[in-house]
mmCIF file of C-alpha atoms in Angstrom:
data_model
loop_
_atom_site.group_PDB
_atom_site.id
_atom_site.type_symbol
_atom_site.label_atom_id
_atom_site.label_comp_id
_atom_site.label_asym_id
_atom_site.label_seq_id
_atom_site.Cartn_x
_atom_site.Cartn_y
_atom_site.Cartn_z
ATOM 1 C CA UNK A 1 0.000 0.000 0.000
ATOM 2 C CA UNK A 2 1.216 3.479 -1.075
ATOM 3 C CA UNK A 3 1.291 6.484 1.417
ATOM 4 C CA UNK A 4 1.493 10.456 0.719
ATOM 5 C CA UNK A 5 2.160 12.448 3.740
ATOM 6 C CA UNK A 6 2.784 16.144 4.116
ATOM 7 C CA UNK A 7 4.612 17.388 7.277
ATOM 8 C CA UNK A 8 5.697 21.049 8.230
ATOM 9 C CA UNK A 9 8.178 21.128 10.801
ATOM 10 C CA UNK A 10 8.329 23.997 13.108
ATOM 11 C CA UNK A 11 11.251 23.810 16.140
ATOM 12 C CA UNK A 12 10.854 26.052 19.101
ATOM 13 C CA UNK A 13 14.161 27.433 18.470
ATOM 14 C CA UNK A 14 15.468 31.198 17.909
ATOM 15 C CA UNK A 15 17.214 29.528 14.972
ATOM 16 C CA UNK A 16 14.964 26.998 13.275
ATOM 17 C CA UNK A 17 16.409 26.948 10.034
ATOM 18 C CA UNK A 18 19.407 24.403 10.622
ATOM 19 C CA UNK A 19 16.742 22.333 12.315
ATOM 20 C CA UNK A 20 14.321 21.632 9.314
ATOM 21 C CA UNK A 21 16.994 21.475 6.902
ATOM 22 C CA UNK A 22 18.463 18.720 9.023
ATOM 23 C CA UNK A 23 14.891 16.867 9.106
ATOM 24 C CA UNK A 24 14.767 16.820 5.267
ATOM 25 C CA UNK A 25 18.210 15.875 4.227
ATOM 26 C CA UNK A 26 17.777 12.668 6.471
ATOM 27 C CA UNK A 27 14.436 12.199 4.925
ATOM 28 C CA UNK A 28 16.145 12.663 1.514
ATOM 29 C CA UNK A 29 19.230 10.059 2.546
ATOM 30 C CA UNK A 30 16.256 7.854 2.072
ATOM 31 C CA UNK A 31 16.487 6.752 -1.718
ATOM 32 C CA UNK A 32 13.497 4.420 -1.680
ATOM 33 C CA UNK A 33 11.092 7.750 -0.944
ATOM 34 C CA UNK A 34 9.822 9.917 -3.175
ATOM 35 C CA UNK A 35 10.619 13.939 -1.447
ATOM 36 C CA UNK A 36 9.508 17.008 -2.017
ATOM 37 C CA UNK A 37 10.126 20.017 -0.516
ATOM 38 C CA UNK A 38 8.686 23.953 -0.838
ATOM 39 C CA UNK A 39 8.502 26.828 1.593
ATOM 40 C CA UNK A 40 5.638 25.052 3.206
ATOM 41 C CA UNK A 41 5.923 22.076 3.933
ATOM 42 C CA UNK A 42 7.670 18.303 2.683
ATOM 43 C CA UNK A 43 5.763 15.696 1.194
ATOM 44 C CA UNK A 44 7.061 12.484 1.519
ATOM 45 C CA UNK A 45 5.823 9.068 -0.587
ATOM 46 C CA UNK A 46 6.298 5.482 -0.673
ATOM 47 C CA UNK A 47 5.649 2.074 0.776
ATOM 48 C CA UNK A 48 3.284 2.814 3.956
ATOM 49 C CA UNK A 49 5.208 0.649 6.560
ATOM 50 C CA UNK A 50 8.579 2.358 4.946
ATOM 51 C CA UNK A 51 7.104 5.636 4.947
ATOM 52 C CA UNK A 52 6.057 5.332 8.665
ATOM 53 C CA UNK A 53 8.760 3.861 9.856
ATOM 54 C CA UNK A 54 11.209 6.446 8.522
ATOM 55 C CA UNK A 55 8.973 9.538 10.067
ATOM 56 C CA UNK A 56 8.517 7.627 12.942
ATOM 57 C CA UNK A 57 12.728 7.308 13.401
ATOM 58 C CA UNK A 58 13.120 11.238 11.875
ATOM 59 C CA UNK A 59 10.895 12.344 14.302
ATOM 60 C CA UNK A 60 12.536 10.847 17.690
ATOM 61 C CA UNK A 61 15.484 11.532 16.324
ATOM 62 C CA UNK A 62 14.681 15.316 15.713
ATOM 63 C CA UNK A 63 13.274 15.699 19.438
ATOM 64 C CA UNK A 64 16.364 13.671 20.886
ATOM 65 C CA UNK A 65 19.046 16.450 19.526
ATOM 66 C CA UNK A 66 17.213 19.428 18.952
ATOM 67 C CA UNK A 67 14.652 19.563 21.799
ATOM 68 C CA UNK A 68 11.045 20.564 21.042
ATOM 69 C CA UNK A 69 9.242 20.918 18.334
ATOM 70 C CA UNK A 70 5.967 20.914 16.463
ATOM 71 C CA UNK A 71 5.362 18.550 13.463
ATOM 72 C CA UNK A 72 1.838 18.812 11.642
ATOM 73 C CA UNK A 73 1.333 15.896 9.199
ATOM 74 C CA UNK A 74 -1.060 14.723 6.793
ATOM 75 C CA UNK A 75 -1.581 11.490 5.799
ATOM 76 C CA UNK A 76 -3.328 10.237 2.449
ATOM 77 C CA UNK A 77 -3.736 6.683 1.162
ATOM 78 C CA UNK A 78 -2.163 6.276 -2.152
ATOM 79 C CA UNK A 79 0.523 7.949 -4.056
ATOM 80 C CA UNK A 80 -0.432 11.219 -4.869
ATOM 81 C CA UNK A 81 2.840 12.880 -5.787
ATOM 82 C CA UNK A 82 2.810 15.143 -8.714
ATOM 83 C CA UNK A 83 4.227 12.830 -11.347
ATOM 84 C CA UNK A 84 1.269 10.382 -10.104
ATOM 85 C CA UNK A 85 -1.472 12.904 -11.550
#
C-alpha cells in the first residue's frame, strides 16, 4: 500500500532553520522515498510501513538532539505525488 504524507516542521528554536533542513536531508538520505520540498511544507511518498517507519525514526530523532518541536502531518492513502497525476 502506497502512502502520501505532508509534514511542516516547526522547532521552538530562535534559529529553526538548521533544524528543518536537518529533518529533510535525512528524509532525503532515504532513496526508496519519493521527497519534495517547498517553503511550506515536505511531502514524503512510498511504501506505507517504509514511509512510517522512517517519520517515525526522523521524528525521535529530531526531538532527541534538537529539543522541542511541532510537526503537523497529513496522511493520504495512495501515491499522490505530482508525477502520479
Amino acid at each position: 500500500m502506497q502512502l502520501s504524507v505532508e509534514i511542516s516542521k516547526y522547532p521552538l528554536h530562535q534559529d529553526y532553520i538548521p533544524f528543518i533542513k536537518g529533518f529533510i536531508d535525512r528524509l532525503n538520505e532515504h532513496t526508496e522515498l519519493k521527497v519534495l520540498t517547498n517553503t511550506m511544507s515536505t511531502q514524503v511518498f512510498g511504501e506505507y510501513d517504509l514511509v512510517m517507519n522512517v517519520l517515525s525514526q526522523e521524528i525521535k530523532r529530531s526531538y532527541q538532539e534538537f529539543g522541542k518541536a511541532i510537526f503537523v502531518c497529513k496522511f493520504i492513502s495512495g501515491d499522490l505525488s505530482p508525477e502520479q497525476e
